[in-house]
Amino acid sequence: MTTERVDATDEDKTGGSPLVDGAAVKTPDAATKGTGDGEATDGGQAAGSDPADAGQPAEPTTGGGADGGNAGIVKDDAAQDDAVTRSADTDAAKGGDTEKDADKKAADKEVADKDDGTAKDADKEKAGKDGGTAKDGDGAKPDRWEAFAPAPEPVPGRVRRVLRAVGRFLVHEWTLAVLASLALAVALTWPTLRYPLYTLPQDYWDPSLQAWQMAWSGHILLTDPAQLWQSNTFFPDPWNFAFSDTLLGYAPAGMIGTGPEAALLRYNIMFVLAHALATFGAYALARQLGAGRAGAAVAGVSYTYAPWLLAQAGHLHIVSNGGIPLALAMLARGHGWSLRHGYRPERRHAGWAYGGWLVAAWQLSLGFGIGLPFAYVLAGATLVAAVTWFVRRRSNPRPFGVRLLVADVVGALLFAGVGGLLAVPYFKVTELHSNAARTLGDIGVYSPPFSGFFTAPAESRAWGGLHEGARSVLPWHPEMTLLPGFVLYALAAGGLFFSVWRLRHRLLLLAGVVVTMVLAMGTRFFGGTFTYGLLFEYLPGWNGLRTPGRMMLWTTLLLGLLAAGAVSAFAVRVREWAAERVPPWPGPWLRLATVLPLLLVAAEGLNSTPHPVVPAQPAAMRSVDGPMLVLPSSQNLDQPVMLWSTSRFQDMVNGGSGFTPVRQAEIRQVAESFPNQASVTYLRDLGVRNVVVLRDRIAGTPWETTIDTPVDALGITREEIEGAVVFHLV
């Protein structure tokens, strides 16, 4: 049976009259009618609130609180005194006055005058004057009811106001969400920050490349921005910085520090922060769409620490995905839209829309590997919004408002401009290197079978050992073990039947899950002819994506939203159960029940990722000039060499990327016979000045026997520098 709760949230309160000491408290309108602010003091009851007057019409009172309630009493006393005075005057007119009566009349008149002054002061209070002290014509007289009034609240000083503001900030939901995301990132990526100057997560090949990328972008933007795409690697090929995703959005971090150790520290910090941002971004998206705090927490943790992402620990450009949900959350907030409540124009804000587009552009600058599908998702959402406006333009010609429309136009142009500028170097690379383009055959190599959605990578502490047999039959298991988590599967399945989302929204989320899983299978789903193959053939840039399994990122996000709906509905139900308790407070077991899904999802995200020590930088890399060639050279061996070059960024032939340029493959082949005349001549003609051969890496290579042969006849010189042999060609 499907349960839908549209208006209730995790923070909804239960109905009924509040109780004080077991009795219902009357509302101010009923219990204190006519009493200024409706508050009762210990000095007496407001008029009409005495139980003895039940059923009688309440007389109007003056002022507020205790003083206003007693002004009527003062007026009654004055009226009685006036009556006594008039009676005395009548007796005097009849001639029945005595000396004693005259004295009495004078005393009575004095009392009447005083009471009349008090009554006038009460009338002033009725008109809104301060009622602290009654005044007559001669001076001030203390109010006899002042002792019963509440003490005025002291005005806090500047220091106290600042402390209160800081306290409110520290306990704010978003502050706590940021701190929790950071703490969880440190814990669930541990031991990344244990030895951040010497180790890298998973391996030291691709992470070394990406550590160099951040260092290069920061260095060149400070020294010569025009040469950004002509990096110091892959000499002499141009546009070589675009041979792989660049992580250009992390360039500001690359401006801090120099050398390999600074690059390693920078990488490890950004690795942890990327996880924190992903958790916070998915949490913010789920909250904006209408999920409760517990449900949003499940969405954030499941999106960041899904088991399949543990296999991507060596790919910072894939782990750095938090800008996707954060940008979507900010755009939804700016447009006043949520999945649960629909479009609410009063909540739209152009500033959030600008922020969303900026975050989206920054996410795109980290790489097209996951940025390109994100760009097409934004384009699709923009198209749907435009069609919706066109259909409803007669009833609401400006559904977004002028400011928001301008924000969308400016933001979309900014996003498109960033994407276009970043795409230019990649198109240049495709023109110069035909082998850089992918084919459907290349896609098939990395396309996972359906069983991959239920297989965990070896880095999963919970399932890695149990799924060793399932991984062994996968052709390329690092990109084919796509388990998002069995707990997440279960929660998402429950979210189809029990959720805060409407039924049509659940079905749309389910459709998104199915579509993205089909795309993640690449050519394994009926050859991909009508699925991934269509995108590959007709969407610009899609043929540059070689690993379709990374579409699992969107599957995980959609599953997390389905799970968030179920957990949010469960949290609402727990509060309803708690409201029926006396006292109305959930017991420890009920509170634990709402946290249990989060704990289970986090447990599936525990890792056993290795953190190998990165080889130390050879001393020759700090002194030898470029252009240079470091031997041995290969795809994997060259990536640590790139990291070592961050001390001086000298030009070098070495480099590792998603493909091997034809010239680089040719250089490696010629260098196998180095040092001989043919190789020396070839390298000289190429512009190479120095060749560095690392002794600790040449076991089993041709240089193991040729490194110490005489070179005088070749017109070159040889130099030993702490475990490396440097051949100077010029």
XYZ file of C-alpha atoms in Angstrom:
730
model
C 0.000 0.000 0.000
C 1.548 3.320 -1.066
C 1.777 6.012 1.550
C 2.242 9.585 0.439
C 2.891 12.480 2.771
C 3.109 15.751 0.932
C 2.972 18.386 3.658
C 4.690 16.690 6.557
C 8.413 17.006 7.068
C 10.863 15.698 9.597
C 10.361 18.888 11.547
C 6.514 18.784 11.540
C 4.988 19.093 14.975
C 1.970 17.213 16.293
C -1.359 18.949 16.829
C -3.371 19.468 20.023
C -3.372 21.985 22.867
C -0.129 22.431 24.767
C -0.272 21.238 28.352
C 1.054 22.974 31.456
C 0.999 20.902 34.654
C -1.638 18.673 33.157
C -4.098 21.436 32.232
C -4.748 23.059 28.905
C -3.463 26.616 28.589
C -6.032 29.058 27.313
C -5.077 31.211 24.392
C -4.504 34.930 24.975
C -7.676 35.850 23.084
C -9.857 33.709 25.309
C -8.142 34.102 28.664
C -6.843 37.667 28.557
C -9.251 39.512 26.299
C -8.575 43.221 26.307
C -5.272 43.043 28.181
C -2.703 44.701 25.925
C -0.172 41.892 25.344
C -2.174 39.050 26.848
C 0.302 38.239 29.611
C -0.704 37.659 33.250
C 1.529 38.533 36.174
C 1.721 37.442 39.768
C 0.111 40.690 40.822
C -3.385 39.679 39.771
C -5.546 38.457 36.943
C -6.571 40.302 33.844
C -10.139 41.489 33.691
C -12.574 38.812 32.658
C -10.221 35.968 33.590
C -11.440 35.412 37.140
C -13.191 32.061 37.440
C -15.905 33.749 39.433
C -16.789 35.789 36.360
C -17.363 32.763 34.201
C -20.301 33.280 31.936
C -20.306 37.062 32.543
C -19.262 39.540 29.877
C -15.773 40.857 30.522
C -15.464 44.558 31.110
C -12.973 46.403 28.985
C -9.730 47.213 30.739
C -6.999 49.694 30.090
C -3.256 49.454 29.638
C -1.401 46.191 29.513
C -0.491 43.532 32.035
C -1.048 44.129 35.757
C -1.048 47.911 35.634
C -3.699 48.095 32.954
C -5.859 45.608 34.839
C -5.787 47.720 38.009
C -6.541 51.028 36.329
C -10.219 50.092 36.317
C -10.051 49.543 40.091
C -8.581 53.020 40.550
C -11.403 54.540 38.489
C -14.046 52.766 40.603
C -12.455 54.119 43.814
C -12.445 57.624 42.379
C -16.099 57.342 41.430
C -17.023 56.263 44.968
C -15.046 59.173 46.451
C -16.854 61.606 44.129
C -20.173 60.281 45.395
C -19.101 60.842 49.007
C -18.035 64.400 48.197
C -21.351 65.201 46.510
C -23.248 63.864 49.559
C -21.197 66.070 51.852
C -21.894 69.151 49.712
C -25.632 68.438 49.857
C -25.593 68.268 53.634
C -23.737 71.563 53.799
C -26.326 73.211 51.563
C -29.078 72.149 53.952
C -27.397 73.947 56.790
C -26.702 70.870 58.773
C -22.930 71.344 58.732
C -20.952 71.266 61.940
C -17.299 71.984 62.481
C -16.645 68.280 62.561
C -18.531 67.823 59.305
C -16.538 70.665 57.703
C -13.295 68.965 58.634
C -14.628 65.707 57.215
C -15.603 67.414 53.989
C -12.152 68.908 53.586
C -10.537 65.532 54.164
C -12.895 63.825 51.744
C -12.191 66.418 49.073
C -8.453 65.931 49.489
C -8.887 62.181 49.008
C -11.043 62.756 45.953
C -8.466 65.092 44.413
C -5.714 62.550 44.941
C -7.789 59.725 43.545
C -8.802 61.849 40.585
C -5.120 62.421 39.813
C -4.484 58.711 40.028
C -7.364 58.037 37.677
C -5.984 60.559 35.193
C -2.630 58.814 35.285
C -4.402 55.534 34.635
C -6.051 57.123 31.616
C -2.614 58.129 30.385
C -1.529 54.504 30.682
C -4.590 53.550 28.659
C -3.361 55.864 25.902
C -0.034 53.943 25.739
C 2.120 55.939 28.179
C 4.770 54.292 30.357
C 3.079 52.893 33.452
C 6.054 52.578 35.756
C 5.288 55.669 37.890
C 2.090 57.666 38.395
C 2.511 61.410 38.374
C 0.340 64.207 39.764
C 0.711 67.916 39.514
C 3.229 68.205 42.391
C 5.686 65.326 41.628
C 6.222 61.556 41.130
C 4.608 58.831 43.155
C 5.758 55.133 42.949
C 3.267 52.733 41.435
C 2.079 50.365 44.155
C 1.913 47.477 41.627
C 5.433 47.979 40.254
C 6.898 45.293 42.524
C 4.739 42.691 40.823
C 5.818 43.563 37.255
C 8.436 41.356 35.535
C 11.991 42.684 35.614
C 13.047 44.266 32.306
C 15.323 42.074 30.229
C 18.874 43.438 30.309
C 20.225 44.698 27.003
C 23.181 42.462 26.031
C 26.502 44.103 25.347
C 28.440 43.876 22.113
C 30.548 40.923 23.253
C 27.494 38.943 24.300
C 25.729 39.714 21.026
C 28.758 38.494 19.084
C 28.934 35.320 21.168
C 25.240 34.682 20.611
C 25.637 35.154 16.855
C 28.611 32.779 16.801
C 26.654 30.237 18.823
C 23.705 30.415 16.444
C 26.082 29.964 13.510
C 27.777 26.942 15.048
C 24.512 25.111 15.698
C 22.973 25.991 12.331
C 21.995 23.029 10.184
C 24.332 23.917 7.322
C 27.280 24.514 9.628
C 26.729 21.123 11.203
C 26.345 19.562 7.754
C 29.703 20.995 6.641
C 31.489 19.874 9.798
C 29.928 16.410 9.651
C 30.904 16.064 5.971
C 34.507 16.990 6.752
C 34.737 14.647 9.745
C 33.205 11.791 7.782
C 35.562 12.415 4.862
C 38.613 12.190 7.105
C 37.321 9.003 8.751
C 36.126 7.136 5.647
C 39.202 7.990 3.532
C 41.641 7.106 6.297
C 44.631 6.630 6.184
C 44.916 9.235 3.422
C 45.906 11.954 5.894
C 48.143 9.724 7.974
C 51.275 10.296 5.860
C 50.124 12.881 3.314
C 53.660 13.879 2.288
C 54.705 10.386 1.221
C 51.716 8.237 0.210
C 48.914 8.288 -2.336
C 45.595 6.403 -2.290
C 45.281 3.198 -4.340
C 48.525 3.516 -6.359
C 51.122 6.085 -7.374
C 50.488 6.122 -11.124
C 47.366 8.090 -12.041
C 47.434 9.959 -8.692
C 50.988 11.101 -9.490
C 49.768 12.379 -12.850
C 46.926 14.297 -11.214
C 49.182 15.695 -8.500
C 51.396 17.032 -11.304
C 48.345 18.473 -13.110
C 47.371 20.594 -10.108
C 50.962 21.715 -9.624
C 51.438 22.609 -13.302
C 48.208 24.618 -13.619
C 49.001 26.630 -10.499
C 52.625 27.201 -11.546
C 51.925 28.266 -15.133
C 49.004 30.535 -14.278
C 51.333 32.446 -11.971
C 54.271 32.595 -14.395
C 53.032 32.413 -18.025
C 49.267 31.768 -18.422
C 49.504 31.807 -22.231
C 51.440 28.525 -22.081
C 48.845 26.673 -20.001
C 48.166 23.994 -22.603
C 51.852 23.615 -23.591
C 53.052 21.789 -20.500
C 56.573 20.640 -19.686
C 55.728 16.998 -20.532
C 55.346 15.071 -23.815
C 58.075 17.197 -25.423
C 57.881 18.280 -28.246
C 54.145 17.629 -28.843
C 51.948 20.753 -28.481
C 48.638 21.022 -26.590
C 49.876 18.193 -24.367
C 48.097 19.412 -21.213
C 44.851 18.371 -22.943
C 45.949 14.758 -23.366
C 43.756 13.909 -20.330
C 41.385 15.611 -17.916
C 43.172 18.558 -16.355
C 41.630 19.251 -12.907
C 41.984 22.904 -13.897
C 39.460 23.929 -11.252
C 42.020 23.036 -8.578
C 44.590 25.484 -9.989
C 44.282 27.878 -7.006
C 45.489 25.074 -4.736
C 48.370 24.426 -7.134
C 49.645 27.947 -6.532
C 50.631 27.016 -2.982
C 53.960 25.270 -2.519
C 56.505 23.721 -4.902
C 58.103 20.329 -5.330
C 56.869 16.735 -5.073
C 56.103 16.758 -1.349
C 53.923 19.855 -1.683
C 52.195 18.220 -4.658
C 51.497 15.059 -2.631
C 50.167 17.019 0.329
C 47.984 19.085 -1.977
C 46.599 15.981 -3.680
C 45.745 14.206 -0.432
C 44.018 17.269 1.007
C 41.974 17.785 -2.145
C 41.141 14.081 -2.190
C 39.594 14.338 1.279
C 37.885 17.662 0.549
C 36.398 16.220 -2.643
C 34.657 13.541 -0.586
C 33.396 16.149 1.875
C 32.018 18.318 -0.925
C 30.260 15.352 -2.532
C 28.557 14.472 0.764
C 27.517 18.055 1.427
C 26.346 18.600 -2.158
C 24.124 15.522 -2.222
C 22.776 16.399 1.238
C 21.916 19.921 0.070
C 20.204 18.600 -3.062
C 18.062 16.129 -1.112
C 17.097 18.822 1.414
C 16.188 21.287 -1.330
C 14.039 18.684 -3.036
C 12.126 18.148 0.214
C 13.786 15.296 2.112
C 14.227 15.408 5.872
C 17.590 15.609 7.576
C 17.950 11.864 8.124
C 16.964 11.089 4.540
C 19.272 13.753 3.134
C 22.154 12.373 5.194
C 21.578 8.935 3.672
C 21.568 10.459 0.187
C 24.816 12.331 0.855
C 26.732 9.395 2.321
C 25.488 6.854 -0.235
C 26.415 9.164 -3.121
C 29.976 9.699 -1.870
C 30.928 6.345 -0.371
C 29.187 3.888 -2.673
C 31.363 0.746 -2.921
C 31.923 1.114 -6.678
C 33.580 4.512 -6.131
C 36.278 2.857 -4.023
C 37.718 1.489 -7.264
C 37.990 5.100 -8.496
C 40.166 6.236 -5.581
C 43.064 6.708 -7.989
C 41.009 9.007 -10.235
C 40.588 12.352 -8.523
C 38.679 13.754 -11.511
C 35.985 11.102 -10.927
C 35.935 11.417 -7.141
C 35.615 15.197 -7.505
C 31.904 15.079 -8.296
C 30.414 17.157 -5.471
C 29.844 20.161 -7.713
C 27.151 18.239 -9.603
C 24.555 17.855 -6.813
C 25.565 21.174 -5.222
C 24.982 23.089 -8.467
C 21.631 21.339 -8.976
C 20.622 22.201 -5.397
C 21.544 25.868 -5.834
C 19.742 26.131 -9.161
C 16.633 24.504 -7.707
C 16.793 26.864 -4.726
C 17.189 29.878 -6.989
C 14.140 28.874 -9.019
C 12.016 28.173 -5.948
C 11.463 24.572 -6.981
C 11.492 21.342 -5.027
C 10.440 17.829 -5.851
C 8.098 17.680 -2.897
C 6.417 21.091 -3.082
C 6.745 21.990 -6.746
C 7.267 25.530 -7.983
C 6.943 28.249 -5.329
C 7.572 31.672 -6.905
C 7.869 33.413 -3.539
C 11.015 31.388 -2.778
C 12.949 32.126 -5.970
C 16.197 34.070 -5.683
C 18.431 35.089 -8.575
C 21.558 35.019 -6.406
C 21.280 31.282 -5.856
C 20.855 30.779 -9.608
C 24.067 32.707 -10.305
C 25.832 30.592 -7.686
C 24.506 27.379 -9.197
C 25.794 28.234 -12.653
C 29.195 29.213 -11.247
C 29.511 25.930 -9.376
C 28.449 24.055 -12.515
C 31.129 25.833 -14.565
C 33.733 25.028 -11.907
C 32.703 21.363 -11.934
C 33.094 21.294 -15.715
C 36.623 22.703 -15.376
C 37.676 19.626 -13.408
C 37.317 17.435 -16.474
C 34.985 16.209 -19.174
C 35.006 12.624 -17.897
C 31.995 13.348 -15.695
C 31.546 16.993 -16.675
C 30.280 16.268 -20.189
C 27.268 14.151 -19.101
C 26.546 16.846 -16.497
C 26.532 19.486 -19.239
C 23.995 17.489 -21.224
C 21.824 17.028 -18.132
C 21.789 20.803 -17.600
C 21.009 21.335 -21.264
C 18.105 18.887 -21.005
C 16.761 20.582 -17.874
C 16.977 23.975 -19.592
C 15.096 22.596 -22.585
C 12.337 21.194 -20.376
C 12.018 24.530 -18.560
C 11.800 26.405 -21.877
C 9.107 24.070 -23.211
C 7.164 24.399 -19.954
C 7.285 28.180 -20.201
C 6.141 28.068 -23.826
C 3.154 25.877 -22.937
C 2.130 28.038 -19.967
C 3.100 31.453 -21.294
C -0.501 32.683 -21.533
C -1.350 31.979 -17.906
C 2.044 33.105 -16.611
C 4.073 35.038 -19.211
C 7.055 35.502 -16.842
C 7.128 32.450 -14.570
C 10.693 33.044 -13.423
C 10.767 36.821 -13.186
C 13.082 39.194 -15.036
C 15.989 38.944 -12.582
C 15.929 35.164 -12.556
C 15.637 35.043 -16.331
C 18.697 37.304 -16.650
C 20.552 35.127 -14.135
C 19.786 32.014 -16.186
C 20.842 33.622 -19.454
C 24.084 35.007 -18.002
C 24.805 31.782 -16.098
C 24.132 29.555 -19.098
C 26.374 31.720 -21.295
C 29.118 31.545 -18.667
C 28.800 27.771 -18.432
C 28.799 27.387 -22.211
C 31.748 29.771 -22.531
C 33.829 27.805 -20.031
C 32.921 24.557 -21.772
C 33.774 25.974 -25.195
C 37.130 27.361 -24.109
C 38.059 24.084 -22.449
C 36.957 22.079 -25.487
C 39.185 23.930 -27.965
C 42.451 22.240 -26.873
C 40.799 18.819 -26.970
C 39.628 19.388 -30.529
C 43.182 20.403 -31.397
C 44.494 17.187 -29.880
C 41.981 15.153 -31.884
C 43.122 16.861 -35.076
C 46.803 16.221 -34.365
C 46.468 12.706 -32.948
C 44.051 10.425 -34.705
C 44.606 7.692 -32.122
C 43.204 9.981 -29.414
C 39.653 9.436 -30.699
C 37.709 6.512 -29.257
C 35.816 3.880 -31.197
C 32.879 1.722 -30.216
C 35.367 -1.129 -30.043
C 37.293 0.778 -27.358
C 34.032 1.359 -25.488
C 33.293 -2.357 -25.592
C 36.539 -3.144 -23.763
C 35.363 -1.168 -20.733
C 31.628 -1.981 -20.919
C 30.513 -3.963 -17.828
C 28.015 -6.829 -17.838
C 24.826 -6.746 -15.766
C 26.514 -8.755 -13.004
C 28.824 -5.785 -12.428
C 25.975 -3.918 -10.691
C 26.137 -6.507 -7.905
C 29.911 -6.904 -7.691
C 32.075 -4.855 -5.313
C 35.695 -3.857 -5.963
C 38.585 -5.264 -3.997
C 38.885 -1.994 -2.043
C 35.508 -2.576 -0.338
C 36.065 -3.695 3.246
C 32.529 -5.085 3.517
C 32.255 -7.012 0.234
C 35.693 -7.033 -1.425
C 36.781 -10.440 -0.158
C 33.397 -12.074 -0.715
C 33.241 -10.937 -4.350
C 36.706 -12.043 -5.385
C 35.320 -14.854 -7.534
C 32.812 -12.570 -9.261
C 35.566 -10.081 -10.092
C 37.787 -12.736 -11.599
C 35.421 -13.269 -14.536
C 35.236 -9.564 -15.401
C 37.571 -8.521 -18.260
C 38.543 -5.178 -16.632
C 37.229 -5.236 -13.091
C 38.412 -1.741 -11.970
C 35.800 -0.216 -14.297
C 33.237 -3.024 -14.111
C 32.618 -3.496 -10.384
C 29.661 -1.111 -10.072
C 27.903 -2.082 -6.836
C 26.313 1.058 -5.307
C 25.539 -0.812 -2.091
C 23.053 -3.511 -1.142
C 21.676 -1.304 1.638
C 21.110 1.471 -0.881
C 19.331 -0.948 -3.200
C 17.039 -2.016 -0.343
C 16.269 1.533 0.795
C 15.596 2.675 -2.764
C 13.269 -0.279 -3.336
C 11.410 0.608 -0.141
C 11.207 4.191 -1.377
C 9.077 3.034 -4.288
C 6.284 2.055 -1.873
C 6.817 4.211 1.213
C 8.100 7.715 0.644
C 7.558 11.432 1.034
C 7.797 11.775 -2.752
C 4.673 11.639 -4.876
C 4.099 8.479 -6.861
C 4.860 10.089 -10.220
C 8.144 11.411 -8.870
C 9.126 7.976 -7.616
C 8.401 6.537 -11.043
C 10.489 9.262 -12.696
C 13.391 8.531 -10.353
C 13.055 4.821 -11.103
C 13.069 5.550 -14.843
C 16.236 7.590 -14.382
C 17.875 4.703 -12.534
C 17.033 2.266 -15.323
C 18.193 4.589 -18.117
C 21.519 5.413 -16.467
C 22.205 1.751 -15.699
C 21.561 0.860 -19.332
C 23.951 3.597 -20.442
C 26.532 2.406 -17.894
C 26.529 -0.996 -19.617
C 27.828 0.635 -22.804
C 27.798 -1.858 -25.654
C 26.786 -4.764 -23.407
C 23.099 -3.824 -23.691
C 22.112 -5.193 -27.126
C 25.313 -3.835 -28.591
C 24.489 -0.310 -27.466
C 22.903 0.353 -30.849
C 19.932 2.278 -29.487
C 21.467 3.371 -26.188
C 25.104 4.315 -25.673
C 25.838 4.003 -29.381
C 23.376 6.772 -30.224
C 25.040 9.151 -27.790
C 28.464 8.125 -29.072
C 27.534 8.890 -32.674
C 25.443 12.037 -32.358
C 26.359 13.952 -29.187
C 29.463 16.160 -29.626
C 32.305 15.076 -27.382
C 30.670 11.850 -26.228
C 33.087 9.772 -28.297
C 35.863 10.956 -25.982
C 34.409 9.006 -23.041
C 35.917 5.548 -22.975
C 34.460 4.210 -19.699
C 30.649 4.021 -19.776
C 30.570 2.526 -16.271
C 31.096 6.008 -14.821
C 27.493 6.802 -15.693
C 26.893 4.879 -12.471
C 27.444 8.210 -10.746
C 23.971 9.311 -11.834
C 22.467 5.953 -10.930
C 23.850 6.290 -7.415
C 22.501 9.830 -7.028
C 18.996 8.807 -8.139
C 19.013 5.736 -5.905
C 20.063 7.985 -3.025
C 17.086 10.292 -3.643
C 14.702 7.328 -3.645
C 16.265 6.143 -0.389
C 16.027 9.663 1.067
C 12.281 9.668 0.417
C 11.837 6.392 2.283
C 13.991 7.382 5.261
C 12.278 10.784 5.483
C 8.846 9.146 5.544
C 10.040 6.758 8.222
C 11.331 9.670 10.315
C 7.922 11.374 10.050
C 6.215 8.187 11.169
C 8.590 7.903 14.131
C 7.646 11.403 15.226
C 3.994 10.523 14.979
C 4.556 7.483 17.171
C 6.557 9.619 19.575
C 3.727 12.160 19.835
C 1.455 9.432 21.179
C 3.844 8.728 24.034
C 3.637 10.375 27.445
C 5.773 12.402 27.659
C 5.782 13.061 23.884
C 9.436 12.289 23.291
C 10.913 9.421 21.284
C 12.632 6.763 23.275
C 16.231 5.744 22.568
C 15.198 2.851 20.351
C 13.013 5.063 18.175
C 15.805 7.614 17.794
C 18.271 4.878 16.912
C 15.899 3.527 14.278
C 16.114 6.758 12.263
C 19.936 6.667 12.344
C 20.281 2.980 11.498
C 19.965 3.399 7.684
C 22.726 6.003 7.727
C 25.008 3.760 9.774
C 24.446 0.823 7.432
C 25.149 2.902 4.328
C 28.327 4.281 5.901
C 29.425 0.766 6.891
C 29.224 -0.345 3.250
C 31.493 2.567 2.358
C 34.378 1.431 4.567
C 37.533 0.993 2.507
C 40.620 -1.172 2.469
C 42.339 1.020 -0.128
C 46.125 0.655 -0.202
C 48.252 3.775 0.259
C 51.666 2.994 -1.234
C 54.701 5.165 -0.596
C 55.623 7.234 -3.637
C 59.198 6.725 -4.902
C 61.457 9.536 -3.759
C 62.521 12.179 -6.241
C 66.000 11.463 -7.700
C 68.508 14.222 -7.037
C 69.126 14.553 -10.782
C 65.578 15.873 -11.237
C 66.497 18.910 -9.156
C 69.616 19.828 -11.153
C 69.439 18.538 -14.741
C 68.101 20.939 -17.364
C 65.635 20.111 -20.081
C 64.615 19.130 -22.612
C 65.368 15.746 -21.115
C 64.425 12.083 -21.335
C 64.186 9.865 -18.248
C 64.709 6.130 -18.819
C 63.095 3.667 -18.494
C 59.940 5.186 -19.971
C 56.404 3.774 -20.154
C 52.828 4.822 -19.480
C 52.952 4.011 -15.764
C 56.647 4.733 -15.123
C 56.377 8.211 -16.610
C 53.666 9.380 -14.238
C 55.919 9.531 -11.138
C 58.520 11.260 -13.346
C 55.955 13.967 -14.061
C 55.501 14.393 -10.309
C 59.273 14.652 -9.797
C 59.454 17.494 -12.317
C 57.388 19.805 -10.084
C 60.578 21.231 -8.559
C 61.689 22.945 -11.796
C 59.114 22.003 -14.482
C 61.877 21.407 -17.029
C 60.769 20.169 -20.454
C 60.783 16.376 -20.785
C 59.799 13.733 -23.289
C 58.164 11.669 -20.545
C 54.438 11.768 -19.900
C 51.473 9.528 -19.182
C 47.864 10.076 -20.266
C 44.788 8.368 -21.628
C 46.577 7.635 -24.901
C 50.139 7.417 -26.195
C 51.116 9.914 -28.910
C 52.750 8.409 -31.977
C 55.910 10.490 -31.542
C 56.315 9.416 -27.928
C 55.951 5.737 -28.857
C 58.613 6.257 -31.528
C 60.991 7.928 -29.064
C 60.616 5.072 -26.593
C 61.390 2.557 -29.301
C 64.513 4.408 -30.483
C 65.706 4.926 -26.888
C 65.801 1.180 -26.232
C 69.204 1.092 -27.966
C 70.541 4.136 -26.150
C 73.411 4.935 -25.981
C 74.345 4.345 -29.611
C 74.914 6.669 -32.533
C 71.442 6.321 -34.053
C 69.620 7.062 -30.819
C 71.917 9.958 -29.907
C 71.461 11.551 -33.335
C 67.678 11.110 -33.198
C 67.389 12.657 -29.753
C 69.681 15.552 -30.680
C 67.612 16.335 -33.742
C 64.513 16.251 -31.567
C 66.036 18.850 -29.226
C 66.772 16.611 -26.235
C 69.826 17.828 -24.292
C 70.097 15.316 -21.436
C 69.156 11.671 -20.861
C 68.758 10.442 -17.270
C 68.923 6.676 -16.654
C 67.733 5.539 -13.202
C 69.854 2.628 -11.979
C 67.198 1.276 -9.594
C 64.739 0.801 -12.476
C 66.817 -0.805 -15.214
C 66.755 -4.422 -14.023
C 65.621 -6.587 -16.946
C 65.888 -3.731 -19.486
C 68.423 -3.192 -22.305
C 70.125 -0.419 -20.280
C 71.135 -2.902 -17.592
C 74.100 -3.917 -19.777
C 74.684 -0.772 -21.843
C 74.582 1.925 -19.192
C 78.313 1.645 -18.421
C 79.630 1.252 -21.978
C 82.149 3.884 -23.219
C 80.520 6.953 -24.852
C 83.534 9.007 -25.898
C 83.074 8.100 -29.573
C 79.487 9.335 -29.484
C 80.416 12.897 -28.651
C 78.507 12.866 -25.358
C 79.526 12.901 -21.692
C 78.349 10.877 -18.713
C 77.839 11.963 -15.092
C 76.811 10.041 -11.953
C 74.312 11.859 -9.683
C 73.180 9.849 -6.646
C 71.907 6.660 -8.261
C 71.269 8.126 -11.697
C 73.489 8.304 -14.780
C 73.112 11.549 -16.713
C 74.178 11.628 -20.378
C 74.778 15.132 -21.678
C 74.107 15.173 -25.425
C 75.239 18.778 -25.946
